[in-house]
Amino acid sequence: MAEWHDVAALTELSPGQVIEVIVGTEVVALANVAGQIFAIDGVCAHQGGPLGRGVLSREADGCRLTCPWHGWQYDPATGRQVLSQTIRQRVFPTRIAGDRIWVSVGAVSCSSQ
Ligand code: FES
């Protein structure tokens, strides 16, 4: 069952920015991609680097979240690792209510992209 958590104010997450938040027992990277908010597992699949302290960048084929430790890159919308396509971070539903960002960690969001 979905369990929604109030995790941050919109003012804490400007477009192009990523932050780390703790949601229940999960470490989550919260990213603002041109006003769209995405939440993905914040522990990098490579060696556990903090994706919430990574860097967002715009590429020709979409947005990338780059891990600060060794540079693995993920699509923040789908959680897919850019090079392998078989490695995928969990992604979580988000919603905005007023000026607050909410994340649900009770149900994993699955994207067909
Ligand atoms: S821990 Fe993220 S790229 Fe190595």
XYZ file of C-alpha atoms and ligand atoms in Angstrom:
117
model
C 0.000 0.000 0.000
C 1.274 3.442 -0.920
C 2.579 5.469 1.965
C 3.132 9.136 1.145
C 5.811 11.182 2.865
C 6.239 14.955 2.916
C 9.940 15.230 2.031
C 10.795 18.788 1.032
C 9.575 22.243 0.087
C 9.534 23.064 -3.612
C 11.779 26.016 -2.812
C 14.482 23.563 -1.693
C 14.691 21.976 -5.145
C 15.224 24.358 -8.029
C 15.090 23.159 -11.658
C 18.334 21.346 -12.486
C 18.999 20.478 -8.849
C 19.118 17.105 -7.068
C 19.028 16.553 -3.307
C 19.174 13.561 -0.991
C 16.219 12.852 1.296
C 15.406 10.024 3.649
C 11.933 8.577 3.093
C 11.036 6.016 5.727
C 14.020 3.672 5.539
C 14.956 4.620 1.966
C 17.666 6.977 0.772
C 16.121 8.802 -2.179
C 17.572 11.143 -4.785
C 15.015 13.845 -5.512
C 15.531 15.603 -8.833
C 13.884 18.624 -10.433
C 14.043 18.249 -14.211
C 12.621 21.416 -15.742
C 9.915 21.538 -13.091
C 9.134 17.816 -13.081
C 10.034 16.088 -9.825
C 11.502 12.579 -9.911
C 12.478 10.314 -7.028
C 14.865 7.416 -7.535
C 16.768 5.088 -5.228
C 19.582 7.261 -3.946
C 22.103 4.432 -3.486
C 24.032 3.859 -6.703
C 23.936 0.319 -8.059
C 27.682 0.383 -8.693
C 29.218 0.791 -5.239
C 26.606 2.627 -3.227
C 27.476 6.204 -4.125
C 25.072 8.987 -3.082
C 23.003 9.834 -6.173
C 21.308 12.645 -4.266
C 24.663 14.420 -4.277
C 25.149 13.824 -7.980
C 24.758 16.185 -10.911
C 21.855 16.602 -13.309
C 22.625 17.396 -16.919
C 20.638 17.754 -20.100
C 21.752 15.492 -22.968
C 20.449 15.281 -26.516
C 18.368 12.202 -25.681
C 17.160 13.231 -22.242
C 18.236 14.093 -18.725
C 21.042 12.350 -16.843
C 21.810 12.004 -13.159
C 25.518 11.364 -12.711
C 26.830 9.608 -9.606
C 29.507 11.689 -7.861
C 31.752 8.704 -7.134
C 32.589 7.106 -10.502
C 30.278 8.743 -12.993
C 27.618 6.146 -13.679
C 24.674 7.891 -15.263
C 20.967 7.256 -14.802
C 17.750 8.510 -16.346
C 16.008 10.065 -13.318
C 12.591 9.410 -14.850
C 13.014 5.653 -15.360
C 15.953 4.786 -13.106
C 17.767 3.076 -15.970
C 21.544 3.123 -16.029
C 22.417 4.728 -19.325
C 25.026 2.292 -20.630
C 23.758 -1.105 -19.531
C 19.959 -0.782 -19.854
C 19.696 -3.871 -17.608
C 20.717 -2.031 -14.432
C 17.858 -0.012 -13.082
C 17.335 1.962 -9.902
C 13.930 1.849 -8.287
C 11.825 4.930 -8.935
C 9.122 6.228 -6.644
C 5.926 8.186 -7.326
C 5.972 11.877 -6.481
C 3.309 14.538 -6.139
C 3.136 18.215 -5.320
C 0.666 19.553 -2.779
C 0.846 23.283 -2.241
C 4.514 24.104 -1.904
C 5.483 20.648 -0.645
C 6.945 17.605 -2.410
C 5.579 14.201 -1.443
C 7.110 10.801 -2.224
C 5.557 7.365 -1.909
C 7.868 4.500 -1.058
C 5.089 2.014 -0.432
C 4.629 1.198 -4.100
C 7.416 1.090 -6.674
C 6.574 2.996 -9.841
C 7.195 0.978 -12.979
C 7.756 2.777 -16.241
C 7.558 1.123 -19.630
C 10.022 3.618 -21.115
S 29.237 4.240 -6.814
Fe 28.120 5.312 -8.322
S 29.356 5.192 -10.062
Fe 30.437 4.042 -8.598
